Amino acid sequence: MNVVVFDLETTGLSPERDAIVEIGALRVRGGQVVASERFESLVRPLNAAGEVLRIPWHAQRVHGISDEMVRGAPDLGRVLPDFLDFVGDSAVVAHNIGFDGGFMRAAARRHGLVWSPPAEYCTVQLSRQAFPRERTHNLDVLAQRLGLSFAPGARHRSLGDVQVTAEAFVRLTERLRAGV
């Protein structure tokens, strides 16, 4: 299986009102995370009029990305085509695909592009299938359940979350195939 596992950091929760400030992705081929095939970029957030958006304090508190960090970053109009090229015709995976996929669909539409991967997989849903008796399936709990850990300072940064999500995807799919 060839998939791209991705994660976004944003200024808020609304794909229509908020903006992407970071994209991270890794490729998984044949059940192995390919660390050398990665995509990572900070994104300068702009509104529909092309004005720079400030990153709200509540978002900064979650991901640690500040206005200063994105000041020299490319805007989404430059980053998104490169990311879509990286994804190509691969299926995609995210932890809570509804959130990340919703942002990607809205961003692509705003930039005259199309986000239409052949399949979308959600590690939250896979976790629910693999651990049906468990009530909590957030990424921290899932990582702990699968014996995975985040690199220091990497939690809630796109590539840090992607590394754990990609390993979780591999382990969850193996577990589900084995019927464990």
CSV table of C-alpha atoms in Angstrom, one decimal:
chain,number,residue,atom,x,y,z
A,1,MET,CA,0.0,0.0,0.0
A,2,ASN,CA,1.3,3.4,-0.9
A,3,VAL,CA,-0.3,6.2,1.2
A,4,VAL,CA,0.6,9.7,2.3
A,5,VAL,CA,0.1,10.4,6.0
A,6,PHE,CA,-0.4,14.2,6.6
A,7,ASP,CA,-1.2,16.6,9.3
A,8,LEU,CA,-2.1,20.3,9.3
A,9,GLU,CA,-1.7,23.0,12.0
A,10,THR,CA,-4.2,25.8,11.6
A,11,THR,CA,-5.3,29.2,13.0
A,12,GLY,CA,-8.5,27.6,14.2
A,13,LEU,CA,-11.2,25.0,13.6
A,14,SER,CA,-13.1,26.3,10.7
A,15,PRO,CA,-11.9,25.4,7.1
A,16,GLU,CA,-13.9,28.4,5.8
A,17,ARG,CA,-12.7,31.1,8.2
A,18,ASP,CA,-9.3,29.8,9.4
A,19,ALA,CA,-6.0,29.2,7.7
A,20,ILE,CA,-3.3,26.5,7.5
A,21,VAL,CA,0.0,27.5,9.1
A,22,GLU,CA,1.9,24.2,8.6
A,23,ILE,CA,1.7,21.1,6.5
A,24,GLY,CA,3.7,17.9,7.2
A,25,ALA,CA,3.5,14.5,5.5
A,26,LEU,CA,5.3,11.2,5.2
A,27,ARG,CA,4.9,8.4,2.7
A,28,VAL,CA,4.2,4.8,3.7
A,29,ARG,CA,5.1,2.1,1.2
A,30,GLY,CA,4.5,-1.6,1.6
A,31,GLY,CA,3.8,-1.2,5.3
A,32,GLN,CA,7.0,0.8,6.0
A,33,VAL,CA,7.3,4.5,6.8
A,34,VAL,CA,9.7,6.1,4.3
A,35,ALA,CA,11.4,8.8,6.4
A,36,SER,CA,13.2,10.1,3.3
A,37,GLU,CA,9.9,10.8,1.5
A,38,ARG,CA,8.5,13.7,3.5
A,39,PHE,CA,7.0,17.1,3.0
A,40,GLU,CA,7.2,19.9,5.5
A,41,SER,CA,6.4,23.6,5.3
A,42,LEU,CA,5.3,26.4,7.4
A,43,VAL,CA,2.7,28.5,5.7
A,44,ARG,CA,2.1,32.3,6.0
A,45,PRO,CA,-1.7,32.6,6.6
A,46,LEU,CA,-3.6,35.0,4.4
A,47,ASN,CA,-7.3,35.9,4.3
A,48,ALA,CA,-9.4,36.0,1.1
A,49,ALA,CA,-8.2,39.5,0.4
A,50,GLY,CA,-4.6,38.5,0.6
A,51,GLU,CA,-3.9,40.1,3.9
A,52,VAL,CA,-1.8,38.4,6.5
A,53,LEU,CA,-3.8,36.8,9.3
A,54,ARG,CA,-2.5,36.8,12.8
A,55,ILE,CA,-2.3,33.5,14.6
A,56,PRO,CA,-4.6,33.6,17.6
A,57,TRP,CA,-3.1,33.0,21.0
A,58,HIS,CA,-5.2,29.9,21.6
A,59,ALA,CA,-3.9,28.3,18.4
A,60,GLN,CA,-0.3,29.3,19.3
A,61,ARG,CA,-0.7,27.7,22.7
A,62,VAL,CA,-1.6,24.4,21.0
A,63,HIS,CA,1.0,24.2,18.2
A,64,GLY,CA,3.6,26.8,19.3
A,65,ILE,CA,3.7,28.4,15.8
A,66,SER,CA,3.9,32.2,16.1
A,67,ASP,CA,3.4,35.1,13.7
A,68,GLU,CA,7.2,35.5,13.7
A,69,MET,CA,7.8,31.9,12.6
A,70,VAL,CA,5.6,32.2,9.5
A,71,ARG,CA,6.6,35.8,8.6
A,72,GLY,CA,9.0,34.6,5.9
A,73,ALA,CA,7.2,31.4,5.0
A,74,PRO,CA,5.5,31.0,1.6
A,75,ASP,CA,1.7,31.5,1.4
A,76,LEU,CA,-0.6,28.6,0.7
A,77,GLY,CA,-0.9,29.5,-3.0
A,78,ARG,CA,2.8,28.5,-3.3
A,79,VAL,CA,2.8,25.6,-0.9
A,80,LEU,CA,-0.4,23.8,-1.9
A,81,PRO,CA,0.6,22.9,-5.5
A,82,ASP,CA,3.9,21.3,-4.2
A,83,PHE,CA,2.0,19.4,-1.5
A,84,LEU,CA,-0.6,18.1,-4.0
A,85,ASP,CA,2.3,17.0,-6.3
A,86,PHE,CA,3.9,15.2,-3.3
A,87,VAL,CA,0.6,13.4,-2.7
A,88,GLY,CA,0.1,12.6,-6.3
A,89,ASP,CA,-2.4,9.8,-6.8
A,90,SER,CA,-1.8,8.3,-3.4
A,91,ALA,CA,-4.5,7.6,-0.8
A,92,VAL,CA,-4.2,9.8,2.3
A,93,VAL,CA,-4.2,9.1,6.0
A,94,ALA,CA,-4.8,11.5,8.9
A,95,HIS,CA,-5.7,11.4,12.5
A,96,ASN,CA,-9.3,12.7,12.3
A,97,ILE,CA,-9.4,12.9,8.5
A,98,GLY,CA,-12.6,14.9,8.6
A,99,PHE,CA,-10.7,17.9,10.0
A,100,ASP,CA,-7.6,17.8,7.9
A,101,GLY,CA,-9.4,16.7,4.7
A,102,GLY,CA,-12.0,19.5,5.2
A,103,PHE,CA,-9.2,22.1,5.4
A,104,MET,CA,-7.6,20.6,2.3
A,105,ARG,CA,-10.8,20.6,0.3
A,106,ALA,CA,-11.6,24.2,1.3
A,107,ALA,CA,-8.0,25.4,0.6
A,108,ALA,CA,-7.8,23.7,-2.8
A,109,ARG,CA,-11.1,25.2,-3.8
A,110,ARG,CA,-10.0,28.7,-2.8
A,111,HIS,CA,-6.9,28.3,-5.0
A,112,GLY,CA,-8.6,26.8,-8.0
A,113,LEU,CA,-7.2,23.3,-7.3
A,114,VAL,CA,-8.7,20.0,-6.5
A,115,TRP,CA,-8.2,17.8,-3.5
A,116,SER,CA,-9.5,14.3,-4.5
A,117,PRO,CA,-7.3,11.5,-3.2
A,118,PRO,CA,-8.5,8.1,-4.3
A,119,ALA,CA,-9.1,7.1,-0.7
A,120,GLU,CA,-9.0,8.7,2.7
A,121,TYR,CA,-8.2,6.7,5.9
A,122,CYS,CA,-8.6,7.9,9.4
A,123,THR,CA,-6.5,6.6,12.3
A,124,VAL,CA,-9.3,7.5,14.7
A,125,GLN,CA,-11.7,5.2,12.9
A,126,LEU,CA,-9.0,2.5,12.6
A,127,SER,CA,-8.4,2.8,16.3
A,128,ARG,CA,-12.1,2.4,17.1
A,129,GLN,CA,-12.1,-0.8,15.0
A,130,ALA,CA,-8.9,-2.2,16.5
A,131,PHE,CA,-9.8,-1.3,20.1
A,132,PRO,CA,-13.6,-1.4,20.2
A,133,ARG,CA,-13.9,-1.5,24.0
A,134,GLU,CA,-11.8,1.7,24.5
A,135,ARG,CA,-13.6,5.0,24.7
A,136,THR,CA,-10.7,7.4,24.0
A,137,HIS,CA,-8.9,7.5,20.6
A,138,ASN,CA,-7.0,10.8,20.6
A,139,LEU,CA,-3.5,10.7,19.2
A,140,ASP,CA,-1.8,10.8,22.6
A,141,VAL,CA,-3.8,7.8,24.0
A,142,LEU,CA,-3.4,5.9,20.7
A,143,ALA,CA,0.4,6.4,20.7
A,144,GLN,CA,0.6,5.2,24.3
A,145,ARG,CA,-1.6,2.2,23.5
A,146,LEU,CA,0.6,1.2,20.6
A,147,GLY,CA,3.9,1.9,22.4
A,148,LEU,CA,4.8,5.0,20.3
A,149,SER,CA,6.2,8.2,21.5
A,150,PHE,CA,6.6,11.7,20.2
A,151,ALA,CA,10.0,13.3,19.7
A,152,PRO,CA,10.7,15.9,22.3
A,153,GLY,CA,8.9,19.1,21.3
A,154,ALA,CA,7.3,17.5,18.3
A,155,ARG,CA,3.7,17.1,19.6
A,156,HIS,CA,1.3,19.4,17.8
A,157,ARG,CA,3.8,20.2,15.1
A,158,SER,CA,2.8,18.7,11.7
A,159,LEU,CA,5.8,16.4,11.1
A,160,GLY,CA,6.0,15.3,14.7
A,161,ASP,CA,2.3,14.3,14.7
A,162,VAL,CA,2.7,12.7,11.2
A,163,GLN,CA,5.6,10.5,12.4
A,164,VAL,CA,3.4,9.0,15.2
A,165,THR,CA,0.3,8.9,13.0
A,166,ALA,CA,2.2,7.0,10.2
A,167,GLU,CA,3.6,4.4,12.7
A,168,ALA,CA,0.1,4.1,14.2
A,169,PHE,CA,-1.4,3.6,10.8
A,170,VAL,CA,1.1,0.8,10.0
A,171,ARG,CA,0.5,-0.9,13.4
A,172,LEU,CA,-3.3,-0.5,13.3
A,173,THR,CA,-3.6,-2.0,9.8
A,174,GLU,CA,-1.3,-4.9,10.8
A,175,ARG,CA,-3.5,-5.5,13.8
A,176,LEU,CA,-6.7,-5.4,11.9
A,177,ARG,CA,-5.4,-7.7,9.2
A,178,ALA,CA,-4.3,-10.2,11.8
A,179,GLY,CA,-7.7,-10.0,13.4
A,180,VAL,CA,-6.2,-9.2,16.8
